[in-house]
């Protein structure tokens, strides 16, 4: 079972930086070692350009007014580069703080010229034999013709979207930045489905092992582990419902009317995931109760074996003990057939006991 | 008990197609092998015509403007035919996606020319000895004089409605498409009643078996099974409340005022089902607690047998052991009546024990 | 305890008639054998007339415009008579359906000329030794100068109201049909108090028996029985809160302003009952936990007896066993006082054990 | 512990009078034996007068228009005197009914000339060794220059207010009847704090006794008792939140604007009490779980003693049994040192067992 | 584990002063011994002045109109000094009462010239070996150019803010009193993060000890302790959400528009803390269940040892007992090889038993 063990990366100790001046950027995530990478995709219906860079200034040169520009920043520990982007797009200091603050919960904020969206990615990562659920902080800045996305590491969650832009599949190249935002949120939510499905598999596997395995603390640990995971996934997913619901109802020039149908679709998906999470939650809670009954059942079985063995042999041993006494005068002892009669009595007692336990259905 | 075992068809692994372009139709249900069949009923107060076909084009020829046309599509895996229908009625690509996406939860969406309603059918299907609950994805497109219904397989849930149209029973032939929609939803909800009643029977059967059967893991599995079923039924039924409530309040030309009384009636029914589901839910949760107490009661009984046997014979065996000792000088051994006196003592101890356990009400 | 056993009449198998045309009247209750009886009371401040009949037509003759007419129909299985009433008062087909549909939950519907109210009566009925809670479906049609009430059987819940009309006690003769409706609802709710009080008595009786009785499955069954009853009573009572709250706020010519004070009073009563139901619910749920602890306490006691007996006599038996061995050379055996010394040792061990268990407070 | 036992007075059997005409006054409380007493305080900024009487008529003579008159009626069983007051102040019959109906939950009703407020007093009363929580029904009629308060018995809850009026402490003499109402409600709520604090003490005392006492049913009874008390206190207190919140928002000439600050303060207090009640509730529920674990822990300890004793001596007894056999040829029996070697073996087995249990941490 | 033990300071017995005149100031906290200290910081963009004093009058002299003045009062037991401040700033008597009433829950009240905010500080304090959570009552009066803060003791929670003012870091010197209020609330909430993180550490530590330690009541006490702490922290934190939410929406001249972004940020933080509290709550509740299963697992293990020992040796002892009988004629006794054959039989029985338990996976 160890191989299927599922982890959420440990919460970093100080997800919140205490006593710092509000608006100060401090990255507190667990991927502090990653280098910050900048990936820019510049496109419209006809044109498509993509390049990577480590410097923000490089990127600005290539930007074009009548194209959609998607800046994707991988790695949040290079504060200065993010600050340059912030200055260029005139982002509020609190927005910059939240971009790198991995403790921030999903939310949406509407500013004059842009929308600020925070979400959580959940995806699998291979660690040795097992795969782990990784939770990653992601933020979007959606402007009129640009979209900035800030990730903790360069995962491959957005690759299908990149491919669709490159190969001009679907509507994406002919729509504006809000549709790109939708496509990226859709990719994030698609990954929720994968994680949730895996959760469901694990619940079923655990359920089966409840009945086959001997009682042991590993199962308790496993169930508690699942509980924590579902609670954390819930916390990552549930606030996003509100975010998407508000996006759908937003009256802003940044969101085209025809994109709203797609956002409504997205909302359906996130509700579907939420419902599943709540069902799995109830199932996991139920697992503990189930486990208690299986332990009790096994205890019952153990006790029955003991009771049957003891109830049969203790009386017989007593009988044998009687005739092991050294009294001078025990009449039965002299009789020649006593021993055989006694065996008869003992077998009779034994059979009566068997019959009694049979009738009680303990055998 | 195995025969009465109740299943919901296993959730298909990928109920949600990951990383596909939004608006793409992919059928992910478990009835992929079924052929798509088209059943058309064309009627008004005077006329009635019905024909089946495998091609959508055939169907369009027979349509008549001043009649109500009910297209019923069985089988969602023939994407191209559904697309043709979609083109003919100018359905939104996301609507088409949701028609075949069996993971979609019940909902209602109002478009310019039509209403789009998603629901879940629950009905029984014979599998070998037992009957299973089948959950089926169903969608309706309700236009001014047509209704499209998309099913996963050709069940017989709608047959009573077809019959009422054919024999012109009730109001159905003299009313428009919205009343047909009501009649179909009514048929779906009627089936919920059947499924729910069966659930109730199973809970009662399980309750009784709790007390008669020896503790075993099958009962735990059965209870967990019921829990999962009620959770899934709940998920299929509860969102439909919102759907029907919104239908009732909808200000649309597509819903006639006099149909609303019927929708209100429908709403009453779905609320009644919801209340029953919640009551059964509480009962199932209560079953686990009941089971724990019956296990504990049985354990108590086992322990009492052991304690009574051991408490009676262990002291007696000790007494016998005393006089089995080989000391040179044990005065009692020489006395002629010792053996009989000892029997007297033992019977006295035995009776005292019986009295003690009797007073404690363990016997 | 058997005598105090409380039942709700079993839910009839098909409380909902599946696949029938909406607006069709089918009585599905458990009192199908009862004959339909019509009881008419015609009154105003000065006059009072009462007569029974089996035919609706008879009744219409005696009706008078400037009097309040109260039709009370006992027995819902005579569909045709109810239909005649329905035609006379121009009731909607769905109203007629709900009058005889005993599965219908409490509700209020406002029509052009009348109010339609559905409620549930709860009262006791003597069955052999025990009394049972009976749940009965009841509906009211309140018009400007008439009130129709439809009962499943002729109970005596409304007798006090009839008496007040006859003897002209209180305000009832000088008020219109809405006050009569209030008086009848008040009589129904008064009976809830009786049922609820009995529930409370039973909870207390069960609570006491938890501690005195030996663990047995009857108590578990009893608790589960109470759970079901409180859930069903809850379902009968809770929707009525909404009904009365809406009645109180209704802006209709059918409800006089001065009646509203009385409806507010009624609302207070139903809230009081609801609060009691929720408290009893929590107590019943608590009973299961209490029962588990009492079982565990009793198990603990059993185990202590076993442990004490075994711990005292097993070592003593071992000592006796030692000197029952047949070795050629056991020095103690020859010594003349060995036997008595050994008794001393054994009594010392015995006392030490007693002291040990005393200190552990097991004795 | 018995001395600290806490009771709520038993709910009187018929808290609701069934089948009486609405507006009829019937006192159903448990203090039916008390005589009705009338205490009148008549005051304004300058003057103060107080007198007691048994007749309402006496009281009316002393009333003065430009003073605030506080009628305090102790004892609700003298219906006729209360009716005279009702006639004098033109109170609605339903108000009079609710004044004496001790089952009525806390509420506020606004009439033309007065406010009607129902609340519950909770205070301690000495009964033999223990003190009991008494719940008492109390109602207020607040008019422009008078306040009527109806109590079940003459407690001393309002004495501090009386004293403040007499000694002219604080603002009370210079304010009108609404401030007096506030002062009385404040006195009632102050008593809630005392009751709630005592509850908290009892929870802590019980918690400690869980670990020290041997498992016994008294603790279960005690916990269940606490549960019931907290549920009943909750029911007395929670509706008062709504009452005070509505008082604060009331637009009525009877409530001065400057009194509202004080009502807001009162609302804070009642919210604080509610929060405490909910926390104590959760703690009491937690007590049952705690108790189960302590029982299980104690059971574990018992079982360990049994297992250790049995596991050590049963094998040893078997060895002794072997050499107690009477076979003609058992080679060991003849050897001179067998007995001593055997002791060695037995001590070795004994030590191995001890080591085994030590390593398992059972010792 | 003792060292990590976490306490909330015991609730003082009478957190609410009963029967005192409303508006009377009485300090009921646990820090009654502390001296009241006054710390004044007077600043604007250019100037900065700070001084301490014990007399309020001293402070007033130094105040300057065009500067922001922050009065920080440490110690609430010096009622008279606080009253002088109250008179100077014309505070409502109920405000003064709430400033010293440590039982008051977090709230916000809007007065003509100032805002009154009550909150709770949570921070750690070293007590001997362990650190304790201290809850402290804190209130703010926010005026146009002044801020009064009332603490129970002089903690160092606000030191970072003081430092920022002194060193003119961040925006604080150039903003008005509302931003100072935000900065102080931010400092309080930052400390919540520290307390909550410690809570999480303790839960994890406890979780591990569940599996390693032998069942003992300390763990139960520890879990109950955590429950109480999380409930109390919850009560301190949750009302603050409402406070900050109302602050953010407040239309008052006292709150500048640009401060609202910061308040929104604060609201995010408090929501994040609330979510964590609820997750930890669920985990702590889960701990009790986990503990029950680990106890049961350990019990199972104990019982298995007993059953295996008893089941093996009881039958063997019986066999030995048989041949210890003293019958004159037992044929086996005379046979020369009986003893060795018997050993064979016994070893065979022993191996069969081992095999049986192996197959049952008990070994």
Coordinates of N, CA, C and O in Angstrom, one line a residue, chain B residues 216-317:
Chain B
X216 N -20.6 -9.9 11.4 CA -19.7 -10.2 10.3 C -19.5 -9.0 9.4 O -20.4 -8.1 9.5
X217 N -18.5 -9.0 8.7 CA -18.2 -7.8 7.9 C -19.1 -7.5 6.8 O -19.2 -6.4 6.3
X218 N -19.9 -8.5 6.4 CA -20.9 -8.3 5.3 C -21.8 -7.2 5.6 O -22.2 -6.4 4.8
X219 N -22.3 -7.2 6.9 CA -23.2 -6.2 7.3 C -22.6 -4.8 7.2 O -23.2 -3.8 6.7
X220 N -21.3 -4.7 7.6 CA -20.6 -3.4 7.5 C -20.6 -3.0 6.0 O -20.8 -1.8 5.7
X221 N -20.2 -3.9 5.2 CA -20.1 -3.6 3.8 C -21.5 -3.2 3.2 O -21.6 -2.2 2.5
X222 N -22.5 -3.9 3.6 CA -23.9 -3.6 3.2 C -24.3 -2.1 3.6 O -24.8 -1.4 2.8
X223 N -23.9 -1.8 4.8 CA -24.3 -0.5 5.3 C -23.6 0.6 4.5 O -24.1 1.6 4.1
X224 N -22.2 0.4 4.4 CA -21.4 1.3 3.6 C -22.0 1.5 2.2 O -22.0 2.6 1.6
X225 N -22.4 0.3 1.6 CA -23.0 0.3 0.3 C -24.2 1.2 0.2 O -24.4 2.0 -0.7
X226 N -25.1 1.0 1.2 CA -26.3 1.9 1.3 C -25.9 3.3 1.4 O -26.5 4.2 0.8
X227 N -24.9 3.6 2.3 CA -24.5 5.0 2.4 C -24.1 5.6 1.1 O -24.5 6.7 0.7
X228 N -23.3 4.9 0.3 CA -22.8 5.4 -1.0 C -24.0 5.6 -1.9 O -24.1 6.6 -2.6
X229 N -24.9 4.6 -1.9 CA -26.1 4.8 -2.8 C -26.9 6.0 -2.5 O -27.3 6.7 -3.4
X230 N -27.2 6.2 -1.2 CA -28.0 7.3 -0.8 C -27.3 8.6 -1.2 O -27.9 9.6 -1.6
X231 N -26.0 8.6 -1.0 CA -25.3 9.8 -1.3 C -25.3 10.1 -2.8 O -25.5 11.3 -3.3
X232 N -25.3 9.1 -3.6 CA -25.3 9.3 -5.1 C -26.7 9.6 -5.6 O -26.8 10.5 -6.5
X233 N -27.7 9.0 -5.0 CA -29.1 9.3 -5.4 C -29.3 10.8 -5.0 O -29.9 11.5 -5.8
X234 N -28.9 11.1 -3.8 CA -29.0 12.5 -3.4 C -28.4 13.5 -4.4 O -29.0 14.5 -4.7
X235 N -27.3 13.1 -4.8 CA -26.6 14.0 -5.8 C -27.4 14.1 -7.1 O -27.4 15.1 -7.8
X236 N -28.0 13.0 -7.5 CA -28.8 13.0 -8.7 C -30.1 13.8 -8.6 O -30.5 14.5 -9.5
X237 N -30.7 13.7 -7.4 CA -32.0 14.3 -7.2 C -32.0 15.7 -6.7 O -32.8 16.6 -7.2
X238 N -31.1 16.1 -5.7 CA -31.2 17.4 -5.1 C -31.1 18.6 -6.1 O -31.8 19.5 -6.0
X239 N -30.1 18.5 -7.0 CA -30.1 19.7 -7.9 C -31.3 19.9 -8.8 O -31.6 21.0 -9.2
X240 N -32.1 18.8 -8.9 CA -33.3 18.9 -9.7 C -34.4 19.8 -9.0 O -35.2 20.4 -9.7
X241 N -34.3 19.9 -7.7 CA -35.2 20.8 -7.0 C -35.1 22.2 -7.5 O -36.0 22.9 -7.8
X242 N -33.8 22.6 -7.5 CA -33.5 24.0 -8.0 C -33.9 24.2 -9.4 O -34.5 25.2 -9.8
X243 N -33.7 23.1 -10.3 CA -34.1 23.2 -11.7 C -35.6 23.5 -11.8 O -36.1 24.4 -12.5
X244 N -36.4 22.7 -11.0 CA -37.9 22.8 -11.2 C -38.4 24.1 -10.5 O -39.3 24.7 -11.1
X245 N -37.7 24.4 -9.4 CA -38.1 25.7 -8.8 C -37.9 26.9 -9.8 O -38.7 27.8 -9.9
X246 N -36.8 26.8 -10.5 CA -36.5 27.9 -11.5 C -37.4 27.8 -12.7 O -37.9 28.9 -13.2
X247 N -37.8 26.6 -13.1 CA -38.7 26.5 -14.2 C -40.1 27.1 -13.8 O -40.7 27.8 -14.6
X248 N -40.5 26.9 -12.5 CA -41.8 27.4 -12.1 C -41.8 28.9 -12.1 O -42.8 29.5 -12.3
X249 N -40.6 29.5 -11.8 CA -40.6 31.0 -11.6 C -40.2 31.6 -13.0 O -40.1 32.9 -13.0
X250 N -39.8 30.9 -14.0 CA -39.3 31.4 -15.2 C -40.3 32.3 -15.9 O -41.5 31.9 -16.1
X251 N -39.8 33.4 -16.3 CA -40.7 34.3 -17.2 C -40.3 34.1 -18.6 O -39.4 34.8 -19.1
X252 N -40.9 33.2 -19.3 CA -40.4 32.9 -20.6 C -41.7 32.6 -21.4 O -42.7 32.0 -20.9
X253 N -41.6 32.9 -22.7 CA -42.8 32.6 -23.6 C -42.9 31.0 -23.7 O -43.9 30.6 -24.2
X254 N -41.8 30.4 -23.4 CA -41.8 28.9 -23.7 C -42.7 28.2 -22.7 O -43.0 27.0 -22.9
X255 N -42.9 28.8 -21.5 CA -43.7 28.1 -20.5 C -45.0 28.8 -20.3 O -45.1 30.0 -19.9
X256 N -46.1 28.1 -20.6 CA -47.4 28.7 -20.5 C -47.8 28.9 -19.0 O -47.4 28.1 -18.2
X257 N -48.6 29.9 -18.7 CA -49.0 30.1 -17.3 C -49.7 28.9 -16.7 O -49.5 28.6 -15.5
X258 N -50.6 28.3 -17.5 CA -51.4 27.2 -16.9 C -50.5 25.9 -16.6 O -50.9 25.0 -15.9
X259 N -49.3 25.9 -17.2 CA -48.4 24.7 -17.0 C -47.8 24.9 -15.6 O -47.4 23.9 -15.0
X260 N -47.7 26.1 -15.1 CA -47.0 26.4 -13.9 C -47.6 25.7 -12.7 O -46.9 25.2 -11.7
X261 N -49.0 25.5 -12.7 CA -49.6 24.8 -11.6 C -49.0 23.3 -11.5 O -48.8 22.8 -10.5
X262 N -48.8 22.8 -12.7 CA -48.3 21.4 -12.8 C -46.9 21.4 -12.3 O -46.4 20.4 -11.7
X263 N -46.1 22.4 -12.7 CA -44.7 22.4 -12.2 C -44.6 22.6 -10.7 O -43.8 22.0 -10.1
X264 N -45.6 23.3 -10.2 CA -45.6 23.5 -8.7 C -45.9 22.1 -8.1 O -45.3 21.8 -7.0
X265 N -46.8 21.4 -8.7 CA -47.1 20.0 -8.2 C -45.8 19.2 -8.3 O -45.5 18.4 -7.3
X266 N -45.1 19.3 -9.4 CA -43.8 18.6 -9.5 C -42.8 18.9 -8.4 O -42.1 18.1 -7.9
X267 N -42.8 20.2 -8.2 CA -41.9 20.7 -7.1 C -42.2 20.1 -5.8 O -41.3 19.6 -5.0
X268 N -43.5 20.0 -5.5 CA -44.0 19.3 -4.3 C -43.4 17.9 -4.2 O -43.0 17.4 -3.2
X269 N -43.5 17.2 -5.4 CA -43.1 15.8 -5.4 C -41.6 15.7 -5.1 O -41.1 14.8 -4.4
X270 N -40.8 16.6 -5.8 CA -39.4 16.4 -5.6 C -38.9 16.8 -4.2 O -38.0 16.2 -3.6
X271 N -39.7 17.7 -3.6 CA -39.4 18.1 -2.2 C -39.7 16.8 -1.3 O -38.9 16.5 -0.4
X272 N -40.8 16.2 -1.6 CA -41.2 15.0 -0.8 C -40.1 13.9 -0.9 O -39.7 13.3 0.1
X273 N -39.6 13.7 -2.1 CA -38.5 12.8 -2.3 C -37.3 13.2 -1.5 O -36.6 12.4 -0.9
X274 N -36.9 14.5 -1.6 CA -35.7 15.0 -0.9 C -35.9 14.7 0.6 O -34.9 14.3 1.2
X275 N -37.0 15.0 1.1 CA -37.2 14.7 2.5 C -37.1 13.3 2.9 O -36.5 12.9 3.9
X276 N -37.6 12.4 2.0 CA -37.4 11.0 2.3 C -36.0 10.6 2.2 O -35.5 9.8 3.1
X277 N -35.3 11.1 1.2 CA -33.8 10.8 1.1 C -33.1 11.2 2.4 O -32.3 10.4 2.9
X278 N -33.4 12.4 2.9 CA -32.7 12.8 4.1 C -33.1 11.9 5.3 O -32.3 11.7 6.2
X279 N -34.3 11.5 5.4 CA -34.7 10.6 6.5 C -34.0 9.2 6.3 O -33.5 8.7 7.3
X280 N -34.0 8.7 5.1 CA -33.3 7.4 4.9 C -31.8 7.6 5.3 O -31.2 6.7 5.8
X281 N -31.3 8.7 4.9 CA -29.9 9.0 5.2 C -29.6 8.9 6.7 O -28.7 8.3 7.1
X282 N -30.4 9.6 7.4 CA -30.3 9.5 8.9 C -30.4 8.1 9.4 O -29.7 7.7 10.3
X283 N -31.4 7.4 8.8 CA -31.6 6.0 9.3 C -30.3 5.1 9.0 O -29.9 4.3 9.8
X284 N -29.8 5.3 7.8 CA -28.6 4.5 7.4 C -27.4 4.8 8.4 O -26.7 4.0 8.8
X285 N -27.3 6.1 8.6 CA -26.2 6.5 9.5 C -26.5 5.9 10.9 O -25.5 5.4 11.6
X286 N -27.7 5.9 11.3 CA -28.1 5.2 12.6 C -27.8 3.7 12.6 O -27.5 3.2 13.6
X287 N -27.9 3.1 11.4 CA -27.7 1.6 11.4 C -26.3 1.3 11.9 O -26.1 0.3 12.6
X288 N -25.3 2.1 11.5 CA -23.9 1.8 12.0 C -23.8 1.8 13.5 O -23.2 0.9 14.1
X289 N -24.4 2.8 14.1 CA -24.5 2.9 15.6 C -25.2 1.7 16.2 O -24.7 1.0 17.1
X290 N -26.3 1.3 15.6 CA -27.1 0.2 16.0 C -26.2 -1.1 15.9 O -26.2 -1.9 16.8
X291 N -25.5 -1.2 14.8 CA -24.7 -2.4 14.6 C -23.6 -2.5 15.7 O -23.3 -3.6 16.2
X292 N -23.0 -1.3 16.0 CA -22.0 -1.3 17.0 C -22.6 -1.8 18.4 O -21.9 -2.6 19.1
X293 N -23.8 -1.4 18.7 CA -24.3 -1.8 20.0 C -24.7 -3.3 19.9 O -24.5 -4.0 20.9
X294 N -25.1 -3.8 18.8 CA -25.4 -5.3 18.7 C -24.2 -6.1 18.8 O -24.1 -7.1 19.5
X295 N -23.1 -5.6 18.2 CA -21.8 -6.3 18.3 C -21.4 -6.3 19.8 O -21.0 -7.4 20.3
X296 N -21.5 -5.2 20.4 CA -21.1 -5.1 21.8 C -21.9 -6.0 22.7 O -21.4 -6.6 23.6
X297 N -23.2 -6.0 22.4 CA -24.1 -6.9 23.1 C -23.7 -8.3 23.0 O -23.7 -9.1 24.0
X298 N -23.3 -8.7 21.8 CA -22.9 -10.1 21.5 C -21.6 -10.4 22.2 O -21.4 -11.5 22.8
X299 N -20.7 -9.4 22.2 CA -19.4 -9.6 22.9 C -19.7 -9.8 24.4 O -19.1 -10.6 25.0
X300 N -20.6 -9.0 24.9 CA -21.0 -9.1 26.3 C -21.4 -10.5 26.7 O -21.0 -11.1 27.7
X301 N -22.2 -11.1 25.8 CA -22.8 -12.4 26.0 C -21.6 -13.4 26.0 O -21.5 -14.3 26.9
X302 N -20.7 -13.3 25.0 CA -19.6 -14.2 24.9 C -18.8 -14.1 26.2 O -18.4 -15.1 26.8
X303 N -18.5 -12.9 26.7 CA -17.7 -12.7 27.8 C -18.3 -13.3 29.1 O -17.6 -13.8 30.0
X304 N -19.6 -13.2 29.1 CA -20.3 -13.7 30.3 C -20.2 -15.2 30.4 O -20.0 -15.7 31.5
X305 N -20.3 -15.9 29.2 CA -20.2 -17.3 29.2 C -18.8 -17.7 29.7 O -18.6 -18.6 30.6
X306 N -17.8 -17.0 29.2 CA -16.4 -17.3 29.6 C -16.2 -17.1 31.1 O -15.7 -17.9 31.8
X307 N -16.7 -15.9 31.6 CA -16.5 -15.6 33.0 C -17.2 -16.5 33.9 O -16.7 -17.0 34.9
X308 N -18.5 -16.9 33.5 CA -19.2 -17.9 34.4 C -18.5 -19.2 34.4 O -18.3 -19.8 35.5
X309 N -18.1 -19.7 33.3 CA -17.4 -21.0 33.2 C -16.1 -21.0 34.1 O -15.8 -21.8 34.9
X310 N -15.3 -19.9 33.8 CA -14.0 -19.8 34.5 C -14.2 -19.6 36.0 O -13.5 -20.3 36.8
X311 N -15.2 -18.8 36.3 CA -15.3 -18.4 37.8 C -15.8 -19.6 38.6 O -15.5 -19.8 39.7
X312 N -16.6 -20.5 37.9 CA -17.1 -21.7 38.6 C -16.0 -22.7 38.7 O -15.7 -23.3 39.8
X313 N -15.3 -23.0 37.6 CA -14.5 -24.2 37.6 C -13.0 -24.0 38.1 O -12.4 -24.9 38.6
X314 N -12.6 -22.7 38.0 CA -11.2 -22.5 38.4 C -11.0 -22.7 39.9 O -10.1 -23.4 40.3
X315 N -11.9 -22.1 40.8 CA -11.8 -22.4 42.2 C -11.9 -23.9 42.5 O -11.2 -24.4 43.4
X316 N -12.9 -24.6 41.8 CA -13.1 -26.0 42.1 C -11.8 -26.8 41.8 O -11.4 -27.7 42.5
X317 N -11.2 -26.5 40.6 CA -10.0 -27.1 40.2 C -8.9 -26.9 41.2 O -8.1 -27.8 41.5

